[in-house]
Short mmCIF file of C-alpha atoms and ligand atoms in Angstrom, two decimals:
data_model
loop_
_atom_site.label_atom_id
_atom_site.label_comp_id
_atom_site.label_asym_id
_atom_site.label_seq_id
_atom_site.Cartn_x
_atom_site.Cartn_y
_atom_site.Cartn_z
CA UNK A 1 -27.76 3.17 8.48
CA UNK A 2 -24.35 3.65 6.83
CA UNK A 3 -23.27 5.58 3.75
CA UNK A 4 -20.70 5.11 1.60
CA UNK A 5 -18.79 7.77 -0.03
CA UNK A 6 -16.72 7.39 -3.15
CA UNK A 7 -14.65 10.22 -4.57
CA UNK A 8 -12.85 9.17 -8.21
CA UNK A 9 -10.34 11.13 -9.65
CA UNK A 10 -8.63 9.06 -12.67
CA UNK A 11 -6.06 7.69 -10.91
CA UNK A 12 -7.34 7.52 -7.40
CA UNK A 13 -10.06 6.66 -5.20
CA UNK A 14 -10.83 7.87 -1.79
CA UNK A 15 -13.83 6.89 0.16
CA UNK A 16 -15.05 6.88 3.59
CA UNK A 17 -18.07 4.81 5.25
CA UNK A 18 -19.83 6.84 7.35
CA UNK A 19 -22.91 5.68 10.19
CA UNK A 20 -25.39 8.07 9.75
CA UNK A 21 -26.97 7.33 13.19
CA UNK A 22 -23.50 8.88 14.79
CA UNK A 23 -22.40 10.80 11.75
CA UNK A 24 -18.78 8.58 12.56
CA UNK A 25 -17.24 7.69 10.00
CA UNK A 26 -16.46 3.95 10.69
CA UNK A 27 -13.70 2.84 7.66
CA UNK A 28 -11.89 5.34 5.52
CA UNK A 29 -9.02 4.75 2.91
CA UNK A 30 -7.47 5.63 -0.40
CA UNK A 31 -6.94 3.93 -3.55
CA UNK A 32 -3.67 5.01 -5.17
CA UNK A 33 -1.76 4.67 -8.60
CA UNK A 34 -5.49 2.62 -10.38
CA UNK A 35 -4.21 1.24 -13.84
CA UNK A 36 -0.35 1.93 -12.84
CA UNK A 37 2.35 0.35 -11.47
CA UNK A 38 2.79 0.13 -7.67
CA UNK A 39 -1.01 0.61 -6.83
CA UNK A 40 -1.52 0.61 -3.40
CA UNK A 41 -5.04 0.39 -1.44
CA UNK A 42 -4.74 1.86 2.30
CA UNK A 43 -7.42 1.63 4.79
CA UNK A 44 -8.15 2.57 8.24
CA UNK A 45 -10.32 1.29 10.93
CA UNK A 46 -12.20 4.22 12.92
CA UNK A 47 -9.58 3.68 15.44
CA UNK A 48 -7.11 4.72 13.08
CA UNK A 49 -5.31 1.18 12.73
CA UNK A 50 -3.63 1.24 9.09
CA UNK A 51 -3.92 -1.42 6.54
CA UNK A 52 -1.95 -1.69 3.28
CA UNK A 53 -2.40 -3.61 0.38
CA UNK A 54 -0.53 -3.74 -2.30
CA UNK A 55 -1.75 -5.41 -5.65
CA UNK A 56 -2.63 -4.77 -9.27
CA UNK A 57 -5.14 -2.75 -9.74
CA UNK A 58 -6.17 -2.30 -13.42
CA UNK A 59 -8.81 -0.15 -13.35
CA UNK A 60 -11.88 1.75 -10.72
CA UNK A 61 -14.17 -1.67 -10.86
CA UNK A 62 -11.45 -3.17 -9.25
CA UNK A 63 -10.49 -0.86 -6.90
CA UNK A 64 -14.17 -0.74 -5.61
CA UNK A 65 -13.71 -4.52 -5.12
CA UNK A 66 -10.91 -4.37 -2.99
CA UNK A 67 -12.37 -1.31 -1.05
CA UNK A 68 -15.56 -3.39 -0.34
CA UNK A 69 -13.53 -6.18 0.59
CA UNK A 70 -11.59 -4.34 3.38
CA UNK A 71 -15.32 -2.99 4.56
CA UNK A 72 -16.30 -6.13 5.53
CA UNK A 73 -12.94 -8.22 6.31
CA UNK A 74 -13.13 -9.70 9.77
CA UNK A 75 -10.06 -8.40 10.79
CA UNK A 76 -10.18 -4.61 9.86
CA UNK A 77 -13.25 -3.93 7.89
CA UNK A 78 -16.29 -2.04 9.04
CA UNK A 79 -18.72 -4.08 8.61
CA UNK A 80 -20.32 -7.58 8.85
CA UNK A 81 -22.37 -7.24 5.56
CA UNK A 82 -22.34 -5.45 2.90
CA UNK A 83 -25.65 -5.36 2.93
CA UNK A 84 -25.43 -2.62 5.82
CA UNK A 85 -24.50 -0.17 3.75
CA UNK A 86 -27.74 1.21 2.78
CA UNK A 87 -26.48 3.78 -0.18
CA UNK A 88 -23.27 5.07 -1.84
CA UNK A 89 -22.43 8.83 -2.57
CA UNK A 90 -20.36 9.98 -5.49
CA UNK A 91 -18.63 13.03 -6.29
CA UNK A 92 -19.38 14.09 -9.43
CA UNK A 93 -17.32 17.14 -10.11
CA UNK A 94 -19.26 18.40 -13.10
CA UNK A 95 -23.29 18.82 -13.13
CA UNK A 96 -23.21 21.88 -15.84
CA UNK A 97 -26.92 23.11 -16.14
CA UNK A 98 -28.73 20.19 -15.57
CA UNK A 99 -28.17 19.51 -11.56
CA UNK A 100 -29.06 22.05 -8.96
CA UNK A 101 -29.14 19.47 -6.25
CA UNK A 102 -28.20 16.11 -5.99
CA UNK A 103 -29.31 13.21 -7.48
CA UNK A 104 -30.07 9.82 -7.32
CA UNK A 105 -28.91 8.27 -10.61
CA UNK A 106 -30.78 6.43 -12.82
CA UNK A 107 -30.06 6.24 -16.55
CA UNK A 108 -31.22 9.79 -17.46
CA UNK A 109 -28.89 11.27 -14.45
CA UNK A 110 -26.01 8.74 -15.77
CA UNK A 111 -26.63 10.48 -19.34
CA UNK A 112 -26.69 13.94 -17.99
CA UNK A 113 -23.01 13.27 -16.25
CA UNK A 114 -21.63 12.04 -19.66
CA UNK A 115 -23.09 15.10 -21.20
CA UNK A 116 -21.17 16.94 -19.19
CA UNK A 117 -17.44 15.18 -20.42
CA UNK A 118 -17.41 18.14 -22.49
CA UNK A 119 -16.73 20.75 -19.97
CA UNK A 120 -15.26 18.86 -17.77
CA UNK A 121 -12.67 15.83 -19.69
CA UNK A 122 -10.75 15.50 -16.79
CA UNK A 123 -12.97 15.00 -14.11
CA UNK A 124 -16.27 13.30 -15.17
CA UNK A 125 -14.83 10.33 -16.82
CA UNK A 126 -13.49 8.87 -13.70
CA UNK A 127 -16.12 9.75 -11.54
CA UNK A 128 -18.49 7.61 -14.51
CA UNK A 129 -15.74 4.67 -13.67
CA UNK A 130 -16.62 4.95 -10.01
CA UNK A 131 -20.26 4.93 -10.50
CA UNK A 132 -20.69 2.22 -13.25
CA UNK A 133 -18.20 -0.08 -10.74
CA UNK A 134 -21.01 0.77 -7.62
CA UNK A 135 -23.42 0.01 -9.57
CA UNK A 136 -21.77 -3.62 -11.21
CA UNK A 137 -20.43 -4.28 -7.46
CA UNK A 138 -23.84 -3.62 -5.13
CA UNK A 139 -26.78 -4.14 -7.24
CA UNK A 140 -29.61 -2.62 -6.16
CA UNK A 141 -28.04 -0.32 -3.72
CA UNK A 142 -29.20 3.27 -4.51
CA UNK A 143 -26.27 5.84 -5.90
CA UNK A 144 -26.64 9.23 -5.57
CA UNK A 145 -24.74 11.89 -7.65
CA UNK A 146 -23.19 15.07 -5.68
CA UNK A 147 -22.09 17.98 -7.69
CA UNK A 148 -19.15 20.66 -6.90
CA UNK A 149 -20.85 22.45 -9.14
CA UNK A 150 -24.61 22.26 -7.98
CA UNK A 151 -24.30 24.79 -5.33
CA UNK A 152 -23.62 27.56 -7.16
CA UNK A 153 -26.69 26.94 -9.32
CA UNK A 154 -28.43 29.23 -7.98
CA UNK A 155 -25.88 32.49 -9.46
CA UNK A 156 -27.80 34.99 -11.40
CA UNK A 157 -27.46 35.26 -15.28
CA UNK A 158 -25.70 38.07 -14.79
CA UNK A 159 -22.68 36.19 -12.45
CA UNK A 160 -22.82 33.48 -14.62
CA UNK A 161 -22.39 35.32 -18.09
CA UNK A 162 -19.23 36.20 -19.31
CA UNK A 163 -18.51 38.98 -21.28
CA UNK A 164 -18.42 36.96 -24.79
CA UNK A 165 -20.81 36.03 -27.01
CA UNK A 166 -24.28 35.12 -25.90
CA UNK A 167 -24.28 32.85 -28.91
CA UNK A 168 -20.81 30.55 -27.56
CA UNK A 169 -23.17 30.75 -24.44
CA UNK A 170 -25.82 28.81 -26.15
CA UNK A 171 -23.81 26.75 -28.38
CA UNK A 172 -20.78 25.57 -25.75
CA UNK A 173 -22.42 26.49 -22.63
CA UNK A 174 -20.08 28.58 -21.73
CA UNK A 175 -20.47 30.15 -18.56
CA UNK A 176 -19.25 30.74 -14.94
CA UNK A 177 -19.95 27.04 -13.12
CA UNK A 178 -17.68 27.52 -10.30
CA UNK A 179 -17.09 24.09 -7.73
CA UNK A 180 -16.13 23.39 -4.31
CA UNK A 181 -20.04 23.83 -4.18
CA UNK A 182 -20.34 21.27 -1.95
CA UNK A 183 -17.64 22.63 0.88
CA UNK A 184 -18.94 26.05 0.56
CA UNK A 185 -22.40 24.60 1.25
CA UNK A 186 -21.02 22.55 4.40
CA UNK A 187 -19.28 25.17 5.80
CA UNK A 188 -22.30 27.98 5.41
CA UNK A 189 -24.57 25.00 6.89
CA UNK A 190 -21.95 25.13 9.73
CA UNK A 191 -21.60 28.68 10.50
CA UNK A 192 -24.80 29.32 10.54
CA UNK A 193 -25.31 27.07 13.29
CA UNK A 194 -22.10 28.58 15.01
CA UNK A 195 -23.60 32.18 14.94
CA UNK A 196 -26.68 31.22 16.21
CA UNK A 197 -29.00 32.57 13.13
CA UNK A 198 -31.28 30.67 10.20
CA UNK A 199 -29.15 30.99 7.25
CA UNK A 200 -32.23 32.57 5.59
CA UNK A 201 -31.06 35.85 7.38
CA UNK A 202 -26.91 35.56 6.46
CA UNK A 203 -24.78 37.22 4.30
CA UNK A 204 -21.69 35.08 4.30
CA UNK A 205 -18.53 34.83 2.30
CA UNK A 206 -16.72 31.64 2.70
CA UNK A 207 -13.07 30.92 1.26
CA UNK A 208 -12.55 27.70 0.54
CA UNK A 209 -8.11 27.83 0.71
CA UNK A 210 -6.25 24.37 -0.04
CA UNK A 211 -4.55 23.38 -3.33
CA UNK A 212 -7.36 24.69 -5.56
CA UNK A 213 -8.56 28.04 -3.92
CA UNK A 214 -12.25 29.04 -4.49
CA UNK A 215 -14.23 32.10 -2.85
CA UNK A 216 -17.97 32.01 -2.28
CA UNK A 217 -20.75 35.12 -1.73
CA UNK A 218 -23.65 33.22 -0.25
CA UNK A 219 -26.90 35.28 0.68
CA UNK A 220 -29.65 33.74 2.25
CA UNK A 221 -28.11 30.32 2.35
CA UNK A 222 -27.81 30.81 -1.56
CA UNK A 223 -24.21 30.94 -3.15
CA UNK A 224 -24.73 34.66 -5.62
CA UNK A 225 -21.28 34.41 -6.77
CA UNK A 226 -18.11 32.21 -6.62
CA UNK A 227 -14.65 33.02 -8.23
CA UNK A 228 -14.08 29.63 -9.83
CA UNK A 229 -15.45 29.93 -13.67
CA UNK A 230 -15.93 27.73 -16.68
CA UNK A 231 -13.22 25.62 -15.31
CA UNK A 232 -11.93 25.79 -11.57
CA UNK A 233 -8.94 27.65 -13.26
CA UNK A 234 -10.56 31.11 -12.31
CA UNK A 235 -10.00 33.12 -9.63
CA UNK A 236 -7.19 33.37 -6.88
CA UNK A 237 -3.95 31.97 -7.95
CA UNK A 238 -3.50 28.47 -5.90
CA UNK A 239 -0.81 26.20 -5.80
CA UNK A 240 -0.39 25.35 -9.20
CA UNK A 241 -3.01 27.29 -11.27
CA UNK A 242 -2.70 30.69 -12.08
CA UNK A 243 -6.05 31.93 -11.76
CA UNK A 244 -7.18 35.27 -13.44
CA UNK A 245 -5.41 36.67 -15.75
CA UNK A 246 -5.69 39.20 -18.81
CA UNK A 247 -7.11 36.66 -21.96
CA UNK A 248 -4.57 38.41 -24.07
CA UNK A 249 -1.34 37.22 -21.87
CA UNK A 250 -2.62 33.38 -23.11
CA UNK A 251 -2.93 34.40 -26.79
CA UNK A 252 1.06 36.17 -26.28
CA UNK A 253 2.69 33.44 -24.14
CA UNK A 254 1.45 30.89 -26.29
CA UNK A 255 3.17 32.83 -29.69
CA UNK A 256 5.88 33.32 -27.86
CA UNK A 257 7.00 29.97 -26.40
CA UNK A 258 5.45 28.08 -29.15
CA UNK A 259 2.90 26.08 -27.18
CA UNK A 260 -0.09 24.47 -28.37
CA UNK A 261 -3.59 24.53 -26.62
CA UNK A 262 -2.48 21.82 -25.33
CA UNK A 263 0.32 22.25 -23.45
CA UNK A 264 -0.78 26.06 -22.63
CA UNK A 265 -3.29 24.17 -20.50
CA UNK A 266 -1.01 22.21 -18.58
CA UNK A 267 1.26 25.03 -18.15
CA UNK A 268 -1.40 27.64 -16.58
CA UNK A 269 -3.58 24.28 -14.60
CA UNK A 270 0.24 22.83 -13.56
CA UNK A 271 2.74 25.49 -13.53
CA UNK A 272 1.43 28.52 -12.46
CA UNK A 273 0.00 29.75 -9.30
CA UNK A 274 1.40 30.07 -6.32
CA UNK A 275 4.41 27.86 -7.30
CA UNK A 276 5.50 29.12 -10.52
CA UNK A 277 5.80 32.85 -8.61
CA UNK A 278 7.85 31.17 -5.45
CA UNK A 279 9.29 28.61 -7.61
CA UNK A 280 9.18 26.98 -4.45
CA UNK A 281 6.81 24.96 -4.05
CA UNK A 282 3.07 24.81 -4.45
CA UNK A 283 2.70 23.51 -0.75
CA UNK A 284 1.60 26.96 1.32
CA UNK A 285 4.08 25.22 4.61
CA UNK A 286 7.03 25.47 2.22
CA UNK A 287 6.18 28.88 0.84
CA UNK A 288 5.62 30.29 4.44
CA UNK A 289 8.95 28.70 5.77
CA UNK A 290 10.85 30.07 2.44
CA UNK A 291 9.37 33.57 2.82
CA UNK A 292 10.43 33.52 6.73
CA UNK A 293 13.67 32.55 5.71
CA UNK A 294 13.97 35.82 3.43
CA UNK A 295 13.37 34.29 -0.11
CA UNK A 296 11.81 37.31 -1.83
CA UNK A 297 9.73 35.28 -4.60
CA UNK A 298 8.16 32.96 -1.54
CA UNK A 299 6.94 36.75 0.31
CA UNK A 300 6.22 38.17 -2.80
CA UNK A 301 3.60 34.84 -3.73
CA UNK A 302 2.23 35.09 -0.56
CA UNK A 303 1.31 38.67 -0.45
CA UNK A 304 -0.19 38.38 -4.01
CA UNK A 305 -2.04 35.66 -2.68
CA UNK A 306 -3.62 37.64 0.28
CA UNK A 307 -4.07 40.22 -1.85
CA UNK A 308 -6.00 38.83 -4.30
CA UNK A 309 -8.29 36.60 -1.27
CA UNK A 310 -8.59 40.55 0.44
CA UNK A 311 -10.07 41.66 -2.99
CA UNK A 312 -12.68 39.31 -3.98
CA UNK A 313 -13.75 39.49 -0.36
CA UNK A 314 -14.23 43.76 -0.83
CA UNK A 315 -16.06 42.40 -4.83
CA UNK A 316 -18.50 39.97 -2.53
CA UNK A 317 -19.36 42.55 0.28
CA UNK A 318 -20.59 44.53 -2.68
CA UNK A 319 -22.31 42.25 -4.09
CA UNK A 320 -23.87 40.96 -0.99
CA UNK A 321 -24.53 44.78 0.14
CA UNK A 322 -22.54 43.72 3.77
CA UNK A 323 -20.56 40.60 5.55
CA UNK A 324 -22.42 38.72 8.31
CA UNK A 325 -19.70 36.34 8.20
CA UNK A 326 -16.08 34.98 6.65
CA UNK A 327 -15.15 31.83 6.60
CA UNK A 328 -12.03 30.02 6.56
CA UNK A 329 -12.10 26.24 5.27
CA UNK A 330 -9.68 23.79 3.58
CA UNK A 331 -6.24 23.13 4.15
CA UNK A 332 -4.66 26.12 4.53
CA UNK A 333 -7.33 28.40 5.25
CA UNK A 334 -7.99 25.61 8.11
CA UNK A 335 -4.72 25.76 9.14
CA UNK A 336 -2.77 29.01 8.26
CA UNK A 337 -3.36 31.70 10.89
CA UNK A 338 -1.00 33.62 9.11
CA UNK A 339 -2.37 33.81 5.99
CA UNK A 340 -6.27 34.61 8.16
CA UNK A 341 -3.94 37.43 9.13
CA UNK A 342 -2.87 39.05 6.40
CA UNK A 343 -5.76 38.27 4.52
CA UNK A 344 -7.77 40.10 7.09
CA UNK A 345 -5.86 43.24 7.77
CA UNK A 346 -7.19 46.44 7.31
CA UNK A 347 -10.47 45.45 6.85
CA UNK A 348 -12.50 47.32 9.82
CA UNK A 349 -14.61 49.27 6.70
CA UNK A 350 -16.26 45.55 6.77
CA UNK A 351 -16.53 45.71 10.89
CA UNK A 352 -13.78 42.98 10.26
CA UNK A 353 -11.57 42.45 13.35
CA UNK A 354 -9.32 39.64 14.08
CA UNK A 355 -8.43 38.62 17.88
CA UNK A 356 -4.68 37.43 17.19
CA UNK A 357 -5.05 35.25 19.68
CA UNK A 358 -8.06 33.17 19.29
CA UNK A 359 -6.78 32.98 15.23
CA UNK A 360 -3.69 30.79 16.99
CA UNK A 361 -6.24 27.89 15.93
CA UNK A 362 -5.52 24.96 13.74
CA UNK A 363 -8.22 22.62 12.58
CA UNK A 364 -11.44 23.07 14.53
CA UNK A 365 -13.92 25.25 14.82
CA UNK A 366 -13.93 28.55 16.06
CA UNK A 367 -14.87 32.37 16.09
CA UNK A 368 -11.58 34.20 15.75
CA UNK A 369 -13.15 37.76 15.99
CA UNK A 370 -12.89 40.11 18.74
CA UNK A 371 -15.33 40.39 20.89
CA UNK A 372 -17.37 42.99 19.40
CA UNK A 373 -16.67 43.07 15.71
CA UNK A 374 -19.87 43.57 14.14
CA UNK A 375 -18.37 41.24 11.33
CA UNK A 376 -17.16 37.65 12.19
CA UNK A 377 -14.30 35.43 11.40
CA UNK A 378 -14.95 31.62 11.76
CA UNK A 379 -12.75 29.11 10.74
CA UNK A 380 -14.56 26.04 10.46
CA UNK A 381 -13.25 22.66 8.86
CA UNK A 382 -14.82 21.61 5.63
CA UNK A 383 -16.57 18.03 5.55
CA UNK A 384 -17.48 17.66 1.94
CA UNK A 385 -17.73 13.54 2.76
CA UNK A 386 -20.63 14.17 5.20
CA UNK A 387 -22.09 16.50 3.14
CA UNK A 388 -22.21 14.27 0.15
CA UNK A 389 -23.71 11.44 2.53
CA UNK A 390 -26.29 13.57 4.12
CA UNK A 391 -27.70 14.57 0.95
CA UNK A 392 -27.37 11.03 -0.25
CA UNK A 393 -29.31 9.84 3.26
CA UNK A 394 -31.49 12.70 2.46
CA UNK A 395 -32.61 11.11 -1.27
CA UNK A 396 -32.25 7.54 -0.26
CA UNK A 397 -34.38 7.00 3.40
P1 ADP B 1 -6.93 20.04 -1.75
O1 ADP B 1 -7.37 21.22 -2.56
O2 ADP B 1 -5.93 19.17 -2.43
O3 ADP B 1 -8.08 19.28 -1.11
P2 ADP B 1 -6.27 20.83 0.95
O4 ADP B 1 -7.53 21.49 1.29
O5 ADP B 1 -5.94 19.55 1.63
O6 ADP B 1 -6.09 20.68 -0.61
O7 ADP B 1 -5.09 21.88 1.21
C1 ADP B 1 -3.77 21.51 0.98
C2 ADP B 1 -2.89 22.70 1.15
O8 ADP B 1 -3.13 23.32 2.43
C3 ADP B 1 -1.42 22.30 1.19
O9 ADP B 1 -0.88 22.31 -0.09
C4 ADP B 1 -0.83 23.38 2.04
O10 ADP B 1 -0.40 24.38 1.14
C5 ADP B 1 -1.94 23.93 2.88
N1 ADP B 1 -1.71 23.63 4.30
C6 ADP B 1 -2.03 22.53 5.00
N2 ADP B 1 -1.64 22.64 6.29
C7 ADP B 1 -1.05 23.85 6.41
C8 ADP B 1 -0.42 24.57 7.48
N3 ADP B 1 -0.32 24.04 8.69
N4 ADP B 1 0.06 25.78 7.21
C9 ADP B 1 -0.02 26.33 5.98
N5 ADP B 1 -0.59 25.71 4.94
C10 ADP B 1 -1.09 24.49 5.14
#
């Protein structure tokens, strides 16, 4: 049985087709520049044999087209049939308060998505685009919806709440969502597995470090807490956002440089972060290589960085009353043993204790603890593709 995984963002479409028997993934490519010029579709065979096409590409229907055309081309594709592929699973960034799982989407679940536009403009329209195409392209074949946001369902009121008016609450649903739900859930999935124990009995905190940063308290398999809000501009700074901040600095920056709501947006989701402190870059590789090099901003943005990823690790190990577990996912937390490092120091009041090492990993899994820290370390590579098919193999056998 294979699965095929769509992820829409409004300009781009990545997707991966993945045999469930084997859990390989068997075709995988990317769908650049959709309703622009230069669009480019590029797909590889499981070998890793590239394939680029370039034509117009006016919009996601489209791009589906020529993705299910490379799937089954004789030369490159995948498959024979596209009647082999059994299901699709979409990412759907936005679930709000109506998903706590995935689902498979009919017209009620398709309503429940555009509900959620609201909350979240940017991201649920194209994922909509990627769904309605599915469902125009392969009639008949189930779609299931999986939400960034589901996971962290299962927060208490009082995460969730914010300290405003229980009345906005009600009217705007507004309220800590948080995302990345569905890597936090893969990579707790994952380590419990690695440590050897049901994740009934864990108390993990996973940190979920690439472009956007999120950071995840998850007790009994359950996330309590996550540091991504409303919107996923909460929390650590990352590479462009600026994460938390003092409400009253928006209110004064946007008097003082005369920006509208606008364009305050786009400076603190585009701007901010790690890059507007380095004014670097917003790529960790040339941040670290700048700061080695003795540019004081690029230190200065990482140190705030692992400062702020050392804190809302101490905030979760409160809240989860001890640390089984951290985890290291995404690209840099995959990747960067220096930034494990420095996130990690000085933590033995958690029983933390990195082996530097074992941390001289990149990219696969591993405990990077000493022997006999009573806490672990585990970097473990997020797989939010097979996550979103296994729940969608999960709903459609
Ligand atoms: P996204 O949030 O876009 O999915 P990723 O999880 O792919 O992001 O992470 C991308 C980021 O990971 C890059 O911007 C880079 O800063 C960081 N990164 C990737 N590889 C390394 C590395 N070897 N060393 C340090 N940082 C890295």
């Amino acid at each position: 049985m294979k699965i095929l995984v769509v992820n829409c963002g409004s300009s781009s479409l990545k997707y991966q087709l993945i045999d469930m028997t084997t859990k390989d993934t068997v075709g995988i490519g990317l769908v650049e520049r959709i309703g622009l010029e230069g669009a480019v579709l590029t797909h590889r065979t499981a070998s890793g044999e590239k394939e680029v096409i370039t034509t117009e590409i006016p919009n996601h229907t489209v791009a589906i087209e020529l993705v299910l055309k490379a799937l089954v081309s004789p030369t490159y594709g995948a498959v024979n049939d596209l009647k082999e592929i059994a299901a699709v699973g979409h990412r759907v960034v936005h679930g709000g308060e109506n998903f706590a799982k995935s689902a498979i989407i009919d017209s009620a679940v398709m309503q429940a998505i555009q509900d959620c536009i609201e909350i979240a403009p940017l991201h649920n329209p194209p994922n909509i685009s990627g769904i309605e195409a599915c469902q125009k392209l392969m009639p008949g074949i189930p779609q299931v919806a999986v939400f960034d946001t589901a996971f962290h369902q299962t927060m208490p009121d009082y995460a969730y709440l914010y300290g405003l008016t229980y009345e906005l609450y009600e009217k705007y649903k507004i309220r800590r969502y948080g995302f990345h739900g569905t890597s936090h859930k893969y990579v707790s999935q994952r380590a419990a597995a690695l440590l050897g124990k049901p994740a009934e009995e864990l108390k993990l905190i996973t940190c979920h470090l690439g472009n956007g940063s999120s950071i995840t308290a998850i007790k009994g398999g359950k996330s309590i807490e996550t540091s991504m809000g409303f919107t996923p501009l909460q929390g650590l700074l990352m590479g462009t956002r600026s994460g938390d901040l003092d409400p009253a600095t928006v209110t004064y920056i946007m008097r003082k440089e005369n920006l509208s709501s606008d364009q305050m947006d786009n400076f603190l989701n585009k701007k901010c972060g790690v890059l507007g402190v380095s004014g670097v870059s917003s790529d960790f590789r040339d941040i670290e290589k700048a700061a080695e090099e003795g540019n004081y901003r690029a230190k200065i943005a990482l140190e705030i960085f692992a400062y702020q990823a050392k804190k809302y690790i101490g905030t979760y190990a409160a809240a989860l009353n001890g640390v089984d577990a951290i985890i290291f996912t995404a690209g840099l937390g995959e990747n960067s043993f220096t930034m494990r490092a420095a996130i990690c120091a000085n933590m033995s009041y958690l029983g933390v204790e990195i082996d530097e090492e074992k941390n001289k990993v990149r990219g696969v899994e591993a405990d990077v603890s000493k022997t006999n820290a009573s806490c672990r370390v585990l970097v473990i590579p997020t797989n939010e593709e097979l996550m979103i098919a296994l729940d969608t193999f999960e709903l459609t056998r």
